[in-house]
Coordinates of C-alpha atoms in Angstrom, one line a residue:
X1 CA -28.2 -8.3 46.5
X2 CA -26.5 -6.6 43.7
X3 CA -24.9 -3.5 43.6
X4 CA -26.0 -2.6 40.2
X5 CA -28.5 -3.7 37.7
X6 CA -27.8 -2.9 34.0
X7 CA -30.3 -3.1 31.3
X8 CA -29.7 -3.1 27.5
X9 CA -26.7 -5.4 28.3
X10 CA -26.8 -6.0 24.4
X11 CA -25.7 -2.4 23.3
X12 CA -22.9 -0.3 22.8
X13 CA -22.5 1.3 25.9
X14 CA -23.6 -1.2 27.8
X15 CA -20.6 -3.5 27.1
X16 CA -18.4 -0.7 28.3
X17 CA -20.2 -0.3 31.5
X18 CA -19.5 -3.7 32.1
X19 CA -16.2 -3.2 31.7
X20 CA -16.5 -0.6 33.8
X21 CA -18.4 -1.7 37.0
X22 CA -16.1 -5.0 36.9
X23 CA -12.9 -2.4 36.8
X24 CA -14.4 -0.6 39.8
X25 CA -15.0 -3.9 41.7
X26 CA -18.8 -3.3 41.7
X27 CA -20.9 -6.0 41.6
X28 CA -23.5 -6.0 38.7
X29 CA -25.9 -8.1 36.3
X30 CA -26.3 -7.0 33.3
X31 CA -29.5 -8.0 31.3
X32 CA -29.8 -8.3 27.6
X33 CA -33.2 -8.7 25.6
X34 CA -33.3 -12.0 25.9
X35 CA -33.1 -11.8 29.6
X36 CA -35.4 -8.6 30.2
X37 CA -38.3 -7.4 28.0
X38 CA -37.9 -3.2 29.5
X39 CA -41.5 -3.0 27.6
X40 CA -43.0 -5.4 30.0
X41 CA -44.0 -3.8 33.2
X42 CA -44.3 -7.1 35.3
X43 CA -41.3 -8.3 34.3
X44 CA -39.0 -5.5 34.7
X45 CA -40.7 -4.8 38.7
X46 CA -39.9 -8.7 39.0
X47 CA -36.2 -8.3 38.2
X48 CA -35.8 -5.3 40.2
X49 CA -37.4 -7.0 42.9
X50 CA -35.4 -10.2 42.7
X51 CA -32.0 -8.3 42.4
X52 CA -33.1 -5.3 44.7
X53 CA -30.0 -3.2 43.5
X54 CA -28.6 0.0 44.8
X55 CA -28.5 1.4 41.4
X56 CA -30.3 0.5 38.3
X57 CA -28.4 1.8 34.4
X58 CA -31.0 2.0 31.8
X59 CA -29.3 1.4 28.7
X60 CA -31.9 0.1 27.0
X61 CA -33.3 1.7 24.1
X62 CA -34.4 2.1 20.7
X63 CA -31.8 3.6 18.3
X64 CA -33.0 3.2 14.8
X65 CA -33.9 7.0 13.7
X66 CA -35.2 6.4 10.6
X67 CA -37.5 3.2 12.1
X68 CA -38.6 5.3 14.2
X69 CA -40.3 8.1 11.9
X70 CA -42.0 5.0 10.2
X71 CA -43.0 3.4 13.4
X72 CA -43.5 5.8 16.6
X73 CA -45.3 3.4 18.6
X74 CA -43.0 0.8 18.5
X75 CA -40.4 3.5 19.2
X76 CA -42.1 4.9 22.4
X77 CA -42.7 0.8 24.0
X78 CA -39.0 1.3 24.8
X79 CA -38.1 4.7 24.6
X80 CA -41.3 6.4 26.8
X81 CA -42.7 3.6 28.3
X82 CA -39.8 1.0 29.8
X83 CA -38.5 4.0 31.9
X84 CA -41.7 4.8 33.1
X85 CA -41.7 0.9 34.3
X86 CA -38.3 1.1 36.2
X87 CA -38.9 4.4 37.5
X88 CA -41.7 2.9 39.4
X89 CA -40.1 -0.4 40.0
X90 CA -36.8 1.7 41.3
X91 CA -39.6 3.8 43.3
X92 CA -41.0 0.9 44.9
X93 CA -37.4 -0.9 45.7
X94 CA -35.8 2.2 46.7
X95 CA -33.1 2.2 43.7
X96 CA -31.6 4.6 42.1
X97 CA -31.8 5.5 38.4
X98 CA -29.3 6.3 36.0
X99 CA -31.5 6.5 32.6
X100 CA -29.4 6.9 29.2
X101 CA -30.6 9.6 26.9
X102 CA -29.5 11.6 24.0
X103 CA -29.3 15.4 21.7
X104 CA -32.3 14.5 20.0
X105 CA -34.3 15.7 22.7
X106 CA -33.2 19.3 21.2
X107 CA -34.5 20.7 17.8
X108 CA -30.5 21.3 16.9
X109 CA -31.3 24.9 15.7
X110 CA -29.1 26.1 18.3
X111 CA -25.8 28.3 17.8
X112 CA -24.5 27.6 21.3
X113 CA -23.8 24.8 23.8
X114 CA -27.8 23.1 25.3
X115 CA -27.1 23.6 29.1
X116 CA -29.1 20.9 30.7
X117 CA -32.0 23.2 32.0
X118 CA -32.6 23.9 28.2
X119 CA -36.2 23.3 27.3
X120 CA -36.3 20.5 24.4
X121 CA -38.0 21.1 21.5
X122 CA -37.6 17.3 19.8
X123 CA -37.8 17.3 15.9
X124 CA -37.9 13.4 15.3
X125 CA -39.8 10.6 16.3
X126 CA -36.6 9.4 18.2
X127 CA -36.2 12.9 20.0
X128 CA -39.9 12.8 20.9
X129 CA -40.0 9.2 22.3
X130 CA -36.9 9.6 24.2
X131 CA -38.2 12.6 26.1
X132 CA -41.1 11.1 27.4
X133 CA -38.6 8.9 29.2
X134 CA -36.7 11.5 30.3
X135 CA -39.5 13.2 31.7
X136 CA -41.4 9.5 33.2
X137 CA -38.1 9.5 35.5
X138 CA -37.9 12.5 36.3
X139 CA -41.4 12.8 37.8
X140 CA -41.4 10.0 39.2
X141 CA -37.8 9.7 40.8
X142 CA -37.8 13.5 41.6
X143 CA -34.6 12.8 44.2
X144 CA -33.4 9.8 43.0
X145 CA -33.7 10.0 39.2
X146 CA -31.2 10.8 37.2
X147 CA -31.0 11.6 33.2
X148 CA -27.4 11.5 31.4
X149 CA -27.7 12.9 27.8
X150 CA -24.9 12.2 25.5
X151 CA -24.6 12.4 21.7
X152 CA -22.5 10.9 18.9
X153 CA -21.4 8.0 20.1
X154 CA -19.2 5.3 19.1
X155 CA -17.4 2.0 20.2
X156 CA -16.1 -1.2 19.9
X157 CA -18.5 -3.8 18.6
X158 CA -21.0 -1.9 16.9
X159 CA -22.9 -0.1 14.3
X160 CA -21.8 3.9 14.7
X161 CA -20.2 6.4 12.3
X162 CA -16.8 6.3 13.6
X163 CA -16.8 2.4 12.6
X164 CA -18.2 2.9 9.2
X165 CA -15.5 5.5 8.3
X166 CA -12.8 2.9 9.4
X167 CA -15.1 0.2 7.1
X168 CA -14.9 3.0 4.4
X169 CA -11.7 4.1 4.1
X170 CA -10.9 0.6 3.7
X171 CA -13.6 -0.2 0.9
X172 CA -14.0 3.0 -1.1
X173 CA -11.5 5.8 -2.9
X174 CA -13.8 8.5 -1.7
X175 CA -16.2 9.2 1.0
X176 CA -19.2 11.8 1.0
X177 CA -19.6 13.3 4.2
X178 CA -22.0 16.0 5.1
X179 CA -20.5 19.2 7.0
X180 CA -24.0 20.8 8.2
X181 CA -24.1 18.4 11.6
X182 CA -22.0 19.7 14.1
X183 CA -21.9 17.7 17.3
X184 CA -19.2 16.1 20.1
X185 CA -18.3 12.4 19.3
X186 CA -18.1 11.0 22.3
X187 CA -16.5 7.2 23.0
X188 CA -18.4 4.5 24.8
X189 CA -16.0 4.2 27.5
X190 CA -15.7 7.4 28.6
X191 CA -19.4 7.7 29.1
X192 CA -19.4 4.3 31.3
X193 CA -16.8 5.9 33.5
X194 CA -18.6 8.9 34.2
X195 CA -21.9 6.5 34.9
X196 CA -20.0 4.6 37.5
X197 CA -18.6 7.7 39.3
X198 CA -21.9 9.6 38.8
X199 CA -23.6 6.2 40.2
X200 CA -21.5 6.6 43.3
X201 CA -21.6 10.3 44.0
X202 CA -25.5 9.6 43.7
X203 CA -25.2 7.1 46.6
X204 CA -23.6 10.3 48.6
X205 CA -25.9 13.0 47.6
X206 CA -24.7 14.4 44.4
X207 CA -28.0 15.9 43.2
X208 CA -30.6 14.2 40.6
X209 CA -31.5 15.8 37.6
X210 CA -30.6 15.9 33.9
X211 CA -26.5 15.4 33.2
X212 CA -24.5 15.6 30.0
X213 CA -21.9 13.3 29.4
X214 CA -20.5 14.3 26.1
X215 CA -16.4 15.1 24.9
X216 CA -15.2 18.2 25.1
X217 CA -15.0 20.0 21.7
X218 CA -17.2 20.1 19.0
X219 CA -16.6 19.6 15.0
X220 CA -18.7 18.7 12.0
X221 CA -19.5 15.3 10.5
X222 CA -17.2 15.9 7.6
X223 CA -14.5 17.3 10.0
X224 CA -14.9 13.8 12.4
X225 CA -14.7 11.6 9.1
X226 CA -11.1 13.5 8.3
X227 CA -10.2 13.1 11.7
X228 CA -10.6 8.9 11.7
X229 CA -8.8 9.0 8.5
X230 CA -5.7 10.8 9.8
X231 CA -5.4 8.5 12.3
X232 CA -5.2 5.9 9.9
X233 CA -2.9 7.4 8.2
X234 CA -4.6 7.8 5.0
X235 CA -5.3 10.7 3.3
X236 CA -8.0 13.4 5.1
X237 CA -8.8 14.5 1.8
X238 CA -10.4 11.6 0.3
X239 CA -13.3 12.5 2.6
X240 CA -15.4 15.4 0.3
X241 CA -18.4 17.3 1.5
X242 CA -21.6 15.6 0.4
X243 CA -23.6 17.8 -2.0
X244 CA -27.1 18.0 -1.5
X245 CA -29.4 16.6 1.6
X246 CA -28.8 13.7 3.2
X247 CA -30.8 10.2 3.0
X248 CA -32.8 9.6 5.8
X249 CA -34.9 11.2 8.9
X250 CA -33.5 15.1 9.8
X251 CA -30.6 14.9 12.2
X252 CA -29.9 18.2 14.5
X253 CA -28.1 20.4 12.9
X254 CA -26.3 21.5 15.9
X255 CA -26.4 19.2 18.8
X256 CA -23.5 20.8 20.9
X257 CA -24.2 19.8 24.7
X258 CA -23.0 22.2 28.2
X259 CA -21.7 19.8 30.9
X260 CA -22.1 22.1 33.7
X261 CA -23.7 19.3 35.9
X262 CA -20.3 17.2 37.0
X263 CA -18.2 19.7 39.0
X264 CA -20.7 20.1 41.6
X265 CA -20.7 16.3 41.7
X266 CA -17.1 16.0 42.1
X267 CA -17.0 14.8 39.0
X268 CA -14.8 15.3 36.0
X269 CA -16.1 16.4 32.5
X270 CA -15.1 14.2 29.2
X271 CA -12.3 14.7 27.6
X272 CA -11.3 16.6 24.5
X273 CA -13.0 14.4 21.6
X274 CA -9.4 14.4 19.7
X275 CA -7.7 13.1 22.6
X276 CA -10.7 10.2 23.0
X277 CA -10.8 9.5 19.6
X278 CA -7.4 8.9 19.1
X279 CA -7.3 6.4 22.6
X280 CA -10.1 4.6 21.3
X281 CA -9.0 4.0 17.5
X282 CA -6.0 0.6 18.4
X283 CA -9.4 -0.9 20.2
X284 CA -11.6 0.4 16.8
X285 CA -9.1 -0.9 14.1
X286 CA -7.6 -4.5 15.8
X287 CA -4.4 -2.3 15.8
X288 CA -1.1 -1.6 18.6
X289 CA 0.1 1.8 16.5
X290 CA -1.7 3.9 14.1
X291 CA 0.7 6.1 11.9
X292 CA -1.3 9.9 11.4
X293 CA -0.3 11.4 8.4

């Protein structure tokens, strides 16, 4: 039997919670794409049966915004539908779920911090998909399900926008950022360590239900971009506001998430996004010492 089951093993956060669970000494297996098709009902009830974990990770999903608002359907097969299949297959094998979800589920037209109980209001065919999931666990895991919202994410080892400023600042004299985004970047690995503890307080009680595992803090695109160039010691102001809209599918305007949730689980919140940022940038950049200007 394994302790933990992991799905999405390909992504981001994923590779952290790897890290993680080996860290914490907890057994795991950790399935990519090639070793789990989430969209295929059968298959993902025969791998919870043949692992019968304690806890099952969904980190499996589709991340491609703008795909998505060109392509819905193929957006919900693993957005809205693969939880639905390991919530029943967790149902059925008596595991619990940790499912990995995101800001989008909000329309962003907020002015202050979404507590969890917040009623979405998804503006994107991303948002839209990725509630459906949400609200497939939660029905059917109603005391074992549990949903962990974060936003803004970056890490080692993939495509984010922390990693394309470090690519830019490299490549380009000038970057255009936009300012009218306001969120909390929020690293990989802290998000993995509050999935492991959250996994285990689960296993004691700690009570299902939406969680949101975002940094502390909150600043603008523009202000983020500055940030990562600071700590590579080059100059903040070659980062410019970006005039006009920018390309793509709407992103929330404001997608600033309450983390009420983790103290009643004996759990502590993220820290400030500065201080994260700033941990995570020697993995980021290959280096041992940054130099902030």
């Amino acid at each position: 039997m394994s302790r933990w089951l992991v799905t999405g093993a390909d992504g981001l956060l994923a590779r952290d919670l790897r890290a993680a669970l080996e860290s914490a000494g907890q057994p795991a297996v950790c399935l990519g794409r090639a070793e789990l098709d989430v969209r295929d009902r059968r298959a993902v009830r025969s791998a919870v049966a043949a692992h019968r974990p304690v806890v099952v990770v969904n980190a499996a999903a589709y991340t491609d915004v703008d795909g998505a608002e060109t392509d819905e359907s193929r957006a919900r097969h693993v957005n809205g539908a693969a939880p639905l299949h390991l919530a029943s297959a967790c149902g059925e094998f008596g595991a619990l779920l940790l499912h990995v979800s995101t800001d989008y589920v909000f329309s962003g037209e907020a002015r202050v911090p979404y507590p969890e109980d917040a009623p979405p209001a998804p503006r994107t065919a991303y948002g839209r998909t990725k509630l459906e999931g949400e609200r497939a666990v939660l029905r059917l895991l109603p005391w074992t399900g549990y949903v962990v919202r974060t936003a803004w994410l970056y890490g080692e080892g993939g495509d984010n926008f922390v990693a394309a400023m470090i690519r830019l600042e490299r490549e380009r004299e000038f970057v255009d950022v936009v300012e009218d985004q306001r969120g909390q970047p929020t690293w990989t690995v802290d998000v993995a360590d509050r999935l492991v503890a959250l996994g285990r307080a689960a296993r004691l009680g700690a009570a299902p239900g939406i969680y949101h595992a975002t940094s502390g803090g909150d600043c603008t695109r523009l202000e983020l971009a500055r940030e990562v160039f600071r700590l590579l010691g080059a100059d903040p102001g070659r980062v410019r506001p970006l005039v006009g809209p920018a390309p793509g599918a709407r992103r929330p305007a404001y997608s600033v998430l309450e983390r009420g949730r983790w103290e009643a689980a004996g759990i502590e919140v993220i820290r400030d996004w500065r201080e994260a940022l700033a941990a995570a940038m020697p993995a980021l950049t290959g280096a041992r010492v940054l130099t902030p200007t």
